[in-house]
Coordinates of C-alpha atoms in Angstrom, one line a residue:
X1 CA 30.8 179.4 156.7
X2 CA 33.9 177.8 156.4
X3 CA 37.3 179.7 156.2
X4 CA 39.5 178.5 153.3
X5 CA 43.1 177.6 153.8
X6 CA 45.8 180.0 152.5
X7 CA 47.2 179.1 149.0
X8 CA 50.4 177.8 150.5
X9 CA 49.0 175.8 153.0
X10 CA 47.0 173.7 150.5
X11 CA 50.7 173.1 148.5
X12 CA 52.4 169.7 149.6
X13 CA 56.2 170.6 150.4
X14 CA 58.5 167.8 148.5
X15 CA 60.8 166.0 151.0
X16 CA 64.1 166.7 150.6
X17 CA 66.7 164.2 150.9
X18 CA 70.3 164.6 152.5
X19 CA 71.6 161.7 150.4
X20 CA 73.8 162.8 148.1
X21 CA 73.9 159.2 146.3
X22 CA 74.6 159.1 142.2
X23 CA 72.8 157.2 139.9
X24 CA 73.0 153.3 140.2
X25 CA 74.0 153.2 144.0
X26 CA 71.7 152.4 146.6
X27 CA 70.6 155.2 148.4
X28 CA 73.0 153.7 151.5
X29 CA 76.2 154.4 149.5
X30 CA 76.1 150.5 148.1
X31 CA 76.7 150.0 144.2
X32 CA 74.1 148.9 142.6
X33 CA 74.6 146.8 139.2
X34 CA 71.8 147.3 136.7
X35 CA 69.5 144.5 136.2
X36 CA 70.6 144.3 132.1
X37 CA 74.4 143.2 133.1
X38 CA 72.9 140.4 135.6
X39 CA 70.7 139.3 132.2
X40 CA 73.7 139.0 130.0
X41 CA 76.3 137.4 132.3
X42 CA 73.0 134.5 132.6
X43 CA 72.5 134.7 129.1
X44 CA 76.8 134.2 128.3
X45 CA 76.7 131.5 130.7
X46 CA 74.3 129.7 128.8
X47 CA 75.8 129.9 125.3
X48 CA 79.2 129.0 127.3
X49 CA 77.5 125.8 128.7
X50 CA 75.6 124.7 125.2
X51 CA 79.1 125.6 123.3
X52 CA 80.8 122.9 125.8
X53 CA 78.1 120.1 125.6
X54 CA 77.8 120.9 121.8
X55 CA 82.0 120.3 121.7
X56 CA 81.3 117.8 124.3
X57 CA 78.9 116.0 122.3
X58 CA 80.7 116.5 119.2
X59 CA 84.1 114.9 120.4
X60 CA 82.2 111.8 121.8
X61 CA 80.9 111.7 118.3
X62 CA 84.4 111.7 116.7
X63 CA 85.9 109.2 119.4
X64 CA 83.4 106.7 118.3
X65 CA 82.8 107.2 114.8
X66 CA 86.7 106.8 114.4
X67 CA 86.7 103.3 115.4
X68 CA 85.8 100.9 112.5
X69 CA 85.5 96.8 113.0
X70 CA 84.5 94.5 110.4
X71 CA 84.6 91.7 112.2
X72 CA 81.9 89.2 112.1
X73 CA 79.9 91.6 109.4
X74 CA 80.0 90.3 106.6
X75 CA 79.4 86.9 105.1
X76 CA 82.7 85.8 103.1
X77 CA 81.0 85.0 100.0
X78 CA 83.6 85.7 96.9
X79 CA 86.1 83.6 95.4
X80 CA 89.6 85.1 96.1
X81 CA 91.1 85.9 92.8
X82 CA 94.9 85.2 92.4
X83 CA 96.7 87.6 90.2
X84 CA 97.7 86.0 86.7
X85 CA 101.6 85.6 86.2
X86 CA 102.4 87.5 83.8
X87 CA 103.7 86.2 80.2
X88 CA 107.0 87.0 79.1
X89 CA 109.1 86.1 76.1
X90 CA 113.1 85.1 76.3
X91 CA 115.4 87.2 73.4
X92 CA 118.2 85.4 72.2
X93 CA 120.7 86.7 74.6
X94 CA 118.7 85.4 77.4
X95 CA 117.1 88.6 78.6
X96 CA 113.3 87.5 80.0
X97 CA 111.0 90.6 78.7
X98 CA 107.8 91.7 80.0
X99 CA 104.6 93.8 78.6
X100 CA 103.1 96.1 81.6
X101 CA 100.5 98.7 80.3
X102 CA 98.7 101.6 82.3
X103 CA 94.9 102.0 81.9
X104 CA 91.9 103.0 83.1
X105 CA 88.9 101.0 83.0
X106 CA 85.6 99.8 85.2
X107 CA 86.0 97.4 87.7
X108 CA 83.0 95.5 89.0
X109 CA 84.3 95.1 93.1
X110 CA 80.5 95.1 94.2
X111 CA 77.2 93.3 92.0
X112 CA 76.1 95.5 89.5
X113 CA 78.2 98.4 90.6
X114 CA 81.0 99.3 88.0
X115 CA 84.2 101.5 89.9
X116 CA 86.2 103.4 87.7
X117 CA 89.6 101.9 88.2
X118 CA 93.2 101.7 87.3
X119 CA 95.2 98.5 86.2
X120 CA 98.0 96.8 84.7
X121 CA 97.3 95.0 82.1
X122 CA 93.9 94.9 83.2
X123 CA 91.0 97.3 84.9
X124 CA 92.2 97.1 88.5
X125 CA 96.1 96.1 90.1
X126 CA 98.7 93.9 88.0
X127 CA 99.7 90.5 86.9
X128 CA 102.4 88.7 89.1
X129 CA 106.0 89.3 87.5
X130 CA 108.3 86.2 88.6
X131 CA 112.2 86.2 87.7
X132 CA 115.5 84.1 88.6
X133 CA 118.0 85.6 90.3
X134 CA 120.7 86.0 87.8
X135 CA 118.4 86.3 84.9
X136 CA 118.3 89.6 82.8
X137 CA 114.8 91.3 82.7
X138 CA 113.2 94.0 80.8
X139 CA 109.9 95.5 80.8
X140 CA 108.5 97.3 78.5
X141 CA 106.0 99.9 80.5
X142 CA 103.7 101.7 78.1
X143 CA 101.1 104.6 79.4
X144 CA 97.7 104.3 78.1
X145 CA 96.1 106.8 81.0
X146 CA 95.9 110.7 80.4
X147 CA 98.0 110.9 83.3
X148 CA 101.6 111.3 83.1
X149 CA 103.1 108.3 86.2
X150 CA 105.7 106.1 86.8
X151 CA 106.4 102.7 87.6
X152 CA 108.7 101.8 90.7
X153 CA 110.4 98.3 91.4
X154 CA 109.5 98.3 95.6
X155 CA 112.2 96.5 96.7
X156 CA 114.3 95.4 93.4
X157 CA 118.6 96.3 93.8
X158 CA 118.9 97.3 90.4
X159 CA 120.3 100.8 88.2
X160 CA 118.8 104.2 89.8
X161 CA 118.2 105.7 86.2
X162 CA 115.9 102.0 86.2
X163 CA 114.0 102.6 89.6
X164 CA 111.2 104.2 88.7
X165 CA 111.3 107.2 90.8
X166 CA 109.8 110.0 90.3
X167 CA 112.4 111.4 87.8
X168 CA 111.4 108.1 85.4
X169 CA 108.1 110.0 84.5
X170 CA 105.9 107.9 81.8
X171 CA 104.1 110.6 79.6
X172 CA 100.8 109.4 78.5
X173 CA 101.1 107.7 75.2
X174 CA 105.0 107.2 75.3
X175 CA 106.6 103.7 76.8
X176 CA 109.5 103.1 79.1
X177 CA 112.2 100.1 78.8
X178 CA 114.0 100.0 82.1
X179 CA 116.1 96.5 82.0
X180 CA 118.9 94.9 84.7
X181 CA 120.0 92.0 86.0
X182 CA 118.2 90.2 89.1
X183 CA 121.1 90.6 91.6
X184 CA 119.1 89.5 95.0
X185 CA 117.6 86.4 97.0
X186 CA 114.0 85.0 96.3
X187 CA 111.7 87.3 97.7
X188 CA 108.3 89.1 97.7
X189 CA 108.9 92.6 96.1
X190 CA 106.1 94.8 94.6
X191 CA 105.7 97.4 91.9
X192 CA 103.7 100.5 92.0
X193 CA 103.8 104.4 90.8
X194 CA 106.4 107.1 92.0
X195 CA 105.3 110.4 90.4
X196 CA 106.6 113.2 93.0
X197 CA 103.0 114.6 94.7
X198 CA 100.3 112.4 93.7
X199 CA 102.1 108.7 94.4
X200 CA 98.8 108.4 97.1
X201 CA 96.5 108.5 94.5
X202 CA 98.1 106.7 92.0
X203 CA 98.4 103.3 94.2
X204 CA 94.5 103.8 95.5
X205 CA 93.4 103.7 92.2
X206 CA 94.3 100.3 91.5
X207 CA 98.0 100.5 90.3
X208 CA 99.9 97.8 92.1
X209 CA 101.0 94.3 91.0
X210 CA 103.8 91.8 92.7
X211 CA 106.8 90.8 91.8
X212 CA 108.6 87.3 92.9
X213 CA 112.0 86.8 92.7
X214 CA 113.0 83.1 93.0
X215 CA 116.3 81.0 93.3
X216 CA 117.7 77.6 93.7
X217 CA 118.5 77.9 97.2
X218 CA 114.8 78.7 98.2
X219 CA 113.6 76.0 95.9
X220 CA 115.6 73.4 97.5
X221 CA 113.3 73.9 100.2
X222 CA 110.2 72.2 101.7
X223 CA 108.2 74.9 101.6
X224 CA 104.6 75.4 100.3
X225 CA 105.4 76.8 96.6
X226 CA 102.6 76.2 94.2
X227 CA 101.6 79.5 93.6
X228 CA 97.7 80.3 94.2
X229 CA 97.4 76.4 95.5
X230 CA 99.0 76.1 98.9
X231 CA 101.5 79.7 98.4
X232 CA 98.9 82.6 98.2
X233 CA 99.5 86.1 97.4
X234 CA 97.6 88.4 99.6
X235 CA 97.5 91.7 98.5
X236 CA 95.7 93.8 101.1
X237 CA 94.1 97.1 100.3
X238 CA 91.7 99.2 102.7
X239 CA 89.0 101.1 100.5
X240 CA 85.6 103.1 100.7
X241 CA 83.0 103.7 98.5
X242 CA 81.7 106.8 97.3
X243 CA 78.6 105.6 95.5
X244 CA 80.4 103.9 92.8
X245 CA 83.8 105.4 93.2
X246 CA 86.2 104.6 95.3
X247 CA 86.5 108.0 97.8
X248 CA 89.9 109.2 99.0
X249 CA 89.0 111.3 101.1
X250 CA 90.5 112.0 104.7
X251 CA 88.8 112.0 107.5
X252 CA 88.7 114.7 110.0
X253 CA 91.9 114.3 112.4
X254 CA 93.1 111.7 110.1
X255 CA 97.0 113.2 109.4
X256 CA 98.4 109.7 108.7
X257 CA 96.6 110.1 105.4
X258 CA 93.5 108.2 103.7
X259 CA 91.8 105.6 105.6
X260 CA 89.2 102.9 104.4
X261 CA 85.8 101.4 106.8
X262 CA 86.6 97.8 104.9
X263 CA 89.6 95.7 103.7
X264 CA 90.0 94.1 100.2
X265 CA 92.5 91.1 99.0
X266 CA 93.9 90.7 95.8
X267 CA 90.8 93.5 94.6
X268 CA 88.2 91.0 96.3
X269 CA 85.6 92.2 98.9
X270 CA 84.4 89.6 101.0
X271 CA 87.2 86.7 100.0
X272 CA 87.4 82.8 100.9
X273 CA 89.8 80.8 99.4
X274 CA 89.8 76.7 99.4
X275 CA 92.5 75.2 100.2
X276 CA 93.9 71.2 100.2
X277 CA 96.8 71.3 102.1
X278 CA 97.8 71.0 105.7
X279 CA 100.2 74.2 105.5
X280 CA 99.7 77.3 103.2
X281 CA 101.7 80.0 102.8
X282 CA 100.4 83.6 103.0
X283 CA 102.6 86.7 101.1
X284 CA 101.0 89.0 102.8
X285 CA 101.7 92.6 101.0
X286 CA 100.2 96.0 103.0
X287 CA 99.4 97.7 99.6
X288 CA 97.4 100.1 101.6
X289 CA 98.6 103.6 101.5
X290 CA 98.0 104.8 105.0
X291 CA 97.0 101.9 107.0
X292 CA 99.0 99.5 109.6
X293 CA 97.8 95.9 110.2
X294 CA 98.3 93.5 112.5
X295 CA 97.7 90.0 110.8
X296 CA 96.9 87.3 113.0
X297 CA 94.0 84.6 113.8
X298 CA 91.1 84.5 115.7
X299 CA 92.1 81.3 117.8
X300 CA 95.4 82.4 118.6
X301 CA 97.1 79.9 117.2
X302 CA 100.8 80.5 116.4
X303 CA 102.3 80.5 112.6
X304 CA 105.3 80.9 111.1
X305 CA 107.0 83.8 109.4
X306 CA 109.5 82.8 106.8
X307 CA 110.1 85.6 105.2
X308 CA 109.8 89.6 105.1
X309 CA 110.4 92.4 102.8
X310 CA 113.6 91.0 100.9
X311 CA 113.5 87.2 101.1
X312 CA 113.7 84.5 103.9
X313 CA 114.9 84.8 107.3
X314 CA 117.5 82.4 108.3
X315 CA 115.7 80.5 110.8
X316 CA 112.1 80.5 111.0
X317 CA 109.9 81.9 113.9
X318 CA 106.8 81.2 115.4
X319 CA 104.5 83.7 116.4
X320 CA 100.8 85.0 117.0
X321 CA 101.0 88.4 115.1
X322 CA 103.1 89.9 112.3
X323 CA 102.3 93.6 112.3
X324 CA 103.1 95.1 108.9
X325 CA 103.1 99.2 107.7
X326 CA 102.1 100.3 104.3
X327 CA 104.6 98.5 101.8
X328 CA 106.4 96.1 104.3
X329 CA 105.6 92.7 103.2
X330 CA 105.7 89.0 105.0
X331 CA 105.7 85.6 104.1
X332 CA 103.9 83.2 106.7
X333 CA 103.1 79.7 107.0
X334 CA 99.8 78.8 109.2
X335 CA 98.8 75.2 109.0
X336 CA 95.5 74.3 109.0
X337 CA 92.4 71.7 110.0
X338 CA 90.8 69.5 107.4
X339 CA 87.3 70.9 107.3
X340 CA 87.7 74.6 109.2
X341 CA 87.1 77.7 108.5
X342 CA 89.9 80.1 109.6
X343 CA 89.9 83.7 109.3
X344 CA 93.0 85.9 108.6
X345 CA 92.3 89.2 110.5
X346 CA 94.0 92.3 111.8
X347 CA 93.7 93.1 115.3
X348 CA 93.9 96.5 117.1
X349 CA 97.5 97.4 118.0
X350 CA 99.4 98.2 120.9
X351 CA 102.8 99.3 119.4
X352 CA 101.4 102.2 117.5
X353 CA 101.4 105.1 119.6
X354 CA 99.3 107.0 122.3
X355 CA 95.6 106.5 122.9
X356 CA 94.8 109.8 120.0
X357 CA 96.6 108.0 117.3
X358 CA 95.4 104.9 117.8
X359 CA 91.5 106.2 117.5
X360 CA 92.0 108.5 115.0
X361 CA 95.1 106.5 112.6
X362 CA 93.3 103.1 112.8
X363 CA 95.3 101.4 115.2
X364 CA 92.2 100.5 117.1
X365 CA 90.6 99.3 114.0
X366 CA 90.0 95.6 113.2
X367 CA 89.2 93.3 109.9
X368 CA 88.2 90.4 109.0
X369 CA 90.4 89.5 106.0
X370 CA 90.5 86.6 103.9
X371 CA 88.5 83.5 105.2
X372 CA 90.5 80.2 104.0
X373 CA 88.3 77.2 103.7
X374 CA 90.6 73.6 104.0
X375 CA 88.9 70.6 102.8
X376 CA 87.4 68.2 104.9
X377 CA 90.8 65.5 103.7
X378 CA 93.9 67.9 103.9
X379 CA 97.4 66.8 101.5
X380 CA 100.1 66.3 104.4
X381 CA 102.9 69.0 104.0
X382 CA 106.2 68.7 104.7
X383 CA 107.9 69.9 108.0
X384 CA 109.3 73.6 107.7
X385 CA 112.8 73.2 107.8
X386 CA 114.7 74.4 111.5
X387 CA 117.4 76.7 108.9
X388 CA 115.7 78.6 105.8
X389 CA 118.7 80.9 104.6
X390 CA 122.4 82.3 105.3
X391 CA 121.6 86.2 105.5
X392 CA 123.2 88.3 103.1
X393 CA 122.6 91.7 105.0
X394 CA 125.3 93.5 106.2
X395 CA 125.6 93.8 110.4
X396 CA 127.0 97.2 110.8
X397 CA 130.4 96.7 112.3
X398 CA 132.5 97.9 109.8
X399 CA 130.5 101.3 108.7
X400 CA 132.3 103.5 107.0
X401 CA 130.0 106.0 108.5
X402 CA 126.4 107.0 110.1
X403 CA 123.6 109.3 109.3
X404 CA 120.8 110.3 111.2
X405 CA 117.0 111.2 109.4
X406 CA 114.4 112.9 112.0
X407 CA 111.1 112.2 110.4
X408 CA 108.6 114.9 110.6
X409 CA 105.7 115.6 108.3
X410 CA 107.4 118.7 107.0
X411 CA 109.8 117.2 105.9
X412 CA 113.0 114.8 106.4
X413 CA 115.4 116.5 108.9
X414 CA 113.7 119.8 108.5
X415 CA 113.8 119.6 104.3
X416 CA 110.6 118.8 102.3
X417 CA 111.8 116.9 98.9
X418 CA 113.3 118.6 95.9
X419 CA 113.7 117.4 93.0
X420 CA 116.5 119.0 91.9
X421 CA 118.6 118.5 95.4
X422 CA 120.9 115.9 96.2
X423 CA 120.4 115.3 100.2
X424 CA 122.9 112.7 100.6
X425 CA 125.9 111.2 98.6
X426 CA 126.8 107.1 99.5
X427 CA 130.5 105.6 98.6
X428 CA 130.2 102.6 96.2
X429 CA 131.4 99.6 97.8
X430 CA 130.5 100.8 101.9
X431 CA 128.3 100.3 104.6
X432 CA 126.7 102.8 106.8
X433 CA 124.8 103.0 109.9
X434 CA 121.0 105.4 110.0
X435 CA 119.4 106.3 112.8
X436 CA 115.7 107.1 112.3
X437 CA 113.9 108.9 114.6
X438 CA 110.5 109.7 114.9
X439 CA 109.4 112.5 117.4
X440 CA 106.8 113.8 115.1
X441 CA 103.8 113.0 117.2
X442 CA 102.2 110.7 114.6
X443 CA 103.0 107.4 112.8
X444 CA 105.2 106.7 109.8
X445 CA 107.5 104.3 108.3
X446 CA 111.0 104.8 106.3
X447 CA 111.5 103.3 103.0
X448 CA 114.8 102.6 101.1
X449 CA 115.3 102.2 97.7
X450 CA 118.1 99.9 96.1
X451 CA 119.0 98.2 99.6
X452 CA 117.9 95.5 102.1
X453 CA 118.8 96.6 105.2
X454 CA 119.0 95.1 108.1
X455 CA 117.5 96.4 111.7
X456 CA 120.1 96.2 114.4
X457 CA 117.9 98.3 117.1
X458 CA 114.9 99.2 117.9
X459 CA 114.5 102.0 120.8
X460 CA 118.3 101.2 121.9
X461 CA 117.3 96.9 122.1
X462 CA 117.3 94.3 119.7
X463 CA 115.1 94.1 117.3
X464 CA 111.8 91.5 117.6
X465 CA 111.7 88.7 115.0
X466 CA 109.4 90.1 112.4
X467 CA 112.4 92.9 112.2
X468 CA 115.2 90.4 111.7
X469 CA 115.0 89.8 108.3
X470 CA 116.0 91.8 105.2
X471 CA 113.8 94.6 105.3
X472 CA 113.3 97.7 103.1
X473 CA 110.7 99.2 105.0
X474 CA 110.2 99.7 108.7
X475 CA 107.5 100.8 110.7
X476 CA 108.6 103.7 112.9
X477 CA 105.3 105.2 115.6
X478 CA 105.8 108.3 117.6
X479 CA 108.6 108.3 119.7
X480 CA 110.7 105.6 118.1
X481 CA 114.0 105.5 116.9
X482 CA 115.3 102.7 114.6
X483 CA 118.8 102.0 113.9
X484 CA 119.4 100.3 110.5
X485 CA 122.9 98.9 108.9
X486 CA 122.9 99.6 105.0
X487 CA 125.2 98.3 102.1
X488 CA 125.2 100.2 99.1
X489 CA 127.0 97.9 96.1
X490 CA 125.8 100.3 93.4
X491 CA 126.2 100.6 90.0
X492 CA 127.4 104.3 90.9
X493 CA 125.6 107.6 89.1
X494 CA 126.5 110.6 90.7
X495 CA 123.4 112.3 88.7
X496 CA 120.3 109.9 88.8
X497 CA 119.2 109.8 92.7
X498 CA 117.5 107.1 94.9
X499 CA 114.7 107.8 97.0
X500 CA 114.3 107.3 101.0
X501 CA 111.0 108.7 102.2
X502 CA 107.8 107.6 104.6
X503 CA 105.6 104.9 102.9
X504 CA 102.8 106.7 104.1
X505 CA 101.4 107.9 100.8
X506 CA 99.9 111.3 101.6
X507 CA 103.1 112.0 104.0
X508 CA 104.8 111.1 101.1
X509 CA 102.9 113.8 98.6
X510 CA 103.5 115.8 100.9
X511 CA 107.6 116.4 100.3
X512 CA 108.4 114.1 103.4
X513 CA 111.0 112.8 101.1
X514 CA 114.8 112.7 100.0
X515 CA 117.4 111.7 97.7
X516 CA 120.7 110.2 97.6
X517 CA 123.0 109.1 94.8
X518 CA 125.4 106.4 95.1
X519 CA 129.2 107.4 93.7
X520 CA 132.5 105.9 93.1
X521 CA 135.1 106.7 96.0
X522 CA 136.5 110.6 95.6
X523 CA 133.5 111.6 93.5
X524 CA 131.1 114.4 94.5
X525 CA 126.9 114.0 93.8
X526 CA 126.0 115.8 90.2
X527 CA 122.8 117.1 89.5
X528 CA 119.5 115.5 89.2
X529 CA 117.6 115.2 86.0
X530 CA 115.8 118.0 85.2
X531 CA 112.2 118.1 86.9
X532 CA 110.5 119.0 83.4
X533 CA 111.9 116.1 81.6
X534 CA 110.2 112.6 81.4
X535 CA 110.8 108.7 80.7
X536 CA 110.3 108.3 76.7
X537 CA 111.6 105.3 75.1
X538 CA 114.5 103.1 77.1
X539 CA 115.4 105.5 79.0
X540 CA 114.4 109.2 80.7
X541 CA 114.3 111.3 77.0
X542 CA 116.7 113.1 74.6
X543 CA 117.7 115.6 77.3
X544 CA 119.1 113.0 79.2
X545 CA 120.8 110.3 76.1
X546 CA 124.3 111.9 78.0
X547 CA 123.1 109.7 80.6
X548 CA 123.5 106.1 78.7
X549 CA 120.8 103.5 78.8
X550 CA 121.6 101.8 82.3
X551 CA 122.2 98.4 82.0
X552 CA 123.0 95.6 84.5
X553 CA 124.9 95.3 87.9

């Protein structure tokens, strides 16, 4: 018989420990971290990681879809249409008078594919105006869109109350007579709309047209001058399609405004023109509203520029590349080979800023043009001529005083444009000295109205040749400062302001813009017309008869 344990003995004692350790520390006094925390500093490393190959990723995308390049894309396969002159009748006391009218219509840019468009006397862009200097002109600009606009003479020294700013408004329906006398050299000047905010869209929608200003000096010349034969306008637009509209739209990091993924000339995609002489001249016009161009040819080969903005140079000069901002404009001569095929293209650019505005405001962009086709037997040309023109532009040394405009895309020295503030008053009669600076980080250009100026420095140097010339607009890339000599010979009106402002179109829209009024020695600026009231009839409406009609220089 077997003796049973007591009840105690058969009870296992639990072992008791000494450690005295609290909850999440190793028993040897250690820390311990809990296993969830070692899980979610893996899992946060791993969204970190995909977040910076997604960015990564998504920036290499950007980079490269920025770029665009049409070259050797397309076949050239259009007919480059020229641009009509523009009828005009003569009234008795010599005045020549033109009919310009607004309108919207369809515009067939690709086969079978109508764009809804904006013309002058037509669906899409203007006739050619051409006028003497001395000669009295009028134009009669009627509105036949739903949108109230204006009309602005690019270029033309004429009356403010007849520039075509944005206090000339055109309401739809109603017609504008602005008239003056042509009080300039022969030159390649342009029209286009000026209404105060929505100037970019205006332009992109087709409403642009040139205007040539001749006289007898510049016809004494031998240089090519049979308009649309061997002396070619060349109206260069950059555009994209939207399905069948054109698109405005910016793309993303694109601050210098709307930028197009294909080039058009005189409204043509694709254009070739044939041509029968051994030199041809090209106007070239940037009628883009954002985009900067460098124009130049595949082989190389040198031409010459004649002419920019406000008529001829006084010497020709030869170069490879003629680099021009929206609404600067150049004349070249480029001779050619019987039987070639030369291509007009714009290159990528080194004198626009760093490497981010390059790739992302088109600078490392190129085109292909406008293909010109010479015939395989060529009509010889005459020599162009060592001298061209005595300059008429004023060289600074006697300014009665300077200014200085920082360029930012708030504004023009801090200010965005008002239209019912005078920024700065001009004496009849003087000439001053502006600096322009631009430490904005991004490109733009400065546009004058009234005057040719002339560029005396560029960063503290002289100017290249392509800035020699009378100039009204001049292209102005981060970290530039330009210095510019300007005469202002009137007619004074202390109450009806001229515009200065960038040429880029959305930069414009948005306010980076001012005004000046040009006065009579001892008198003070007035105030502008008021913002409400618009062009009706020959001049700006009944609120402003006090005004006068304008008139001549």
């Amino acid at each position: 018989m077997s003796r049973s344990a007591p009840d105690d003995a058969r009870v296992m004692p639990t072992p008791v420990s000494h450690s005295t350790a609290p909850a999440g520390e190793d028993p040897s006094g250690a820390p311990r971290r809990p296993v969830r925390w070692k899980r979610l500093l893996v899992l946060l490393g791993s969204v970190v990681t995909t977040l910076v190959v997604a960015i990564g990723a998504l920036f290499t995308w950007l980079w490269t879809d920025a770029k665009v390049s049409t070259v050797g894309q397309e076949a050239f396969d259009n007919v480059l249409a020229i641009p009509p002159v523009a009828g005009s009748t003569v009234d008795k006391d010599g005045t020549r008078v033109f009919d310009l009218r607004m309108r919207a219509g369809r515009t067939e840019f690709r086969d079978g594919v109508h764009t809804p468009t904006w013309g002058f006397n037509g669906s899409y862009l203007g006739p050619t105006l051409r006028a003497e200097r001395g000669e009295k002109v009028r134009v009669r600009v009627s509105n036949g869109l739903d949108d109230a606009s204006t009309v602005h003479w690019h270029g033309m020294h004429l009356p403010a109350r007849m520039d075509g700013g944005p206090h000339q408004m055109i309401e739809p329906g109603d017609t504008w007579t602005p008239h003056w006398t042509v009080d300039q050299p022969a030159a390649t000047l342009w029209y286009h709309p000026h209404p105060h905010g929505r100037t970019e869209e205006h332009v992109r929608r087709g409403l642009a047209g040139l205007f040539l200003l001749d006289d007898e000096e510049s016809r004494a010349l031998p240089l090519p001058d049979r308009y649309g034969v061997d002396d070619l306008p060349v109206v260069v637009q950059d555009v994209r399609f939207d399905g069948a509209r054109l698109s405005g739209d910016r793309g993303l990091m694109q601050n210098v405004g709307f930028l197009g993924d294909r080039t058009m000339v005189n409204g043509t995609l694709r254009p070739y023109r044939r041509v029968g002489d051994e030199l041809i001249r090209l106007r070239l016009l940037n009628a883009s509203t954002a985009r900067t161009y460098d124009f130049g040819f595949p082989d190389g080969r040198g031409f010459s520029l004649i002419g920019t903005d406000g008529g001829l140079l006084e010497r020709p000069a030869v170069m490879k590349r003629v680099q021009l901002s929206p609404g600067e404009r150049a004349e070249i001569v480029v001779r050619v080979r019987p039987g070639e095929r030369l291509m007009l293209r714009s290159f990528p650019q080194d004198g626009y800023g760093d490497a981010w505005q390059r790739r992302f405001g088109g600078g490392d962009d190129s085109f292909d043009v406008l293909e010109l086709r010479a015939d395989d037997r060529l009509r010889p040309s005459p020599a162009i001529p060592d001298r061209l023109v005595a300059s008429e532009l004023p060289d600074g040394e006697e300014a009665a005083r300077g200014r200085h405009f920082d360029l930012k895309l708030s504004g023009v020295n801090g200010r965005k444009m008002d239209m019912g503030r005078i920024d700065e008053t001009v004496t009849r009669g003087t000439t001053e000295v502006w600096t322009v600076r631009n430490a904005n980080g991004m490109p733009h250009n400065f546009h004058v109205h009234d005057v040719q100026f002339r560029v005396l420095e560029v960063d503290g140097s002289p100017p290249p040749p392509a800035l020699r010339g009378p100039k009204d607009t001049v292209f102005v890339p981060a970290g530039t400062t330009v210095k510019l000599a300007l005469r202002f010979t009137g007619p004074p009106d202390p109450e009806v302001p001229y515009m200065y402002h960038c040429h880029l179109l959305y930069h414009e829209d948005q306010g980076m813009m001012g005004q000046f009024v040009v006065v009579e020695k001892g008198r003070s600026a007035g105030t502008p017309p008021d913002h409400g009231h618009h062009a009706r009839g020959t001049d700006y409406g009944s609120a402003r008869r006090a005004l006068g009609p304008g008139g001549g220089h």
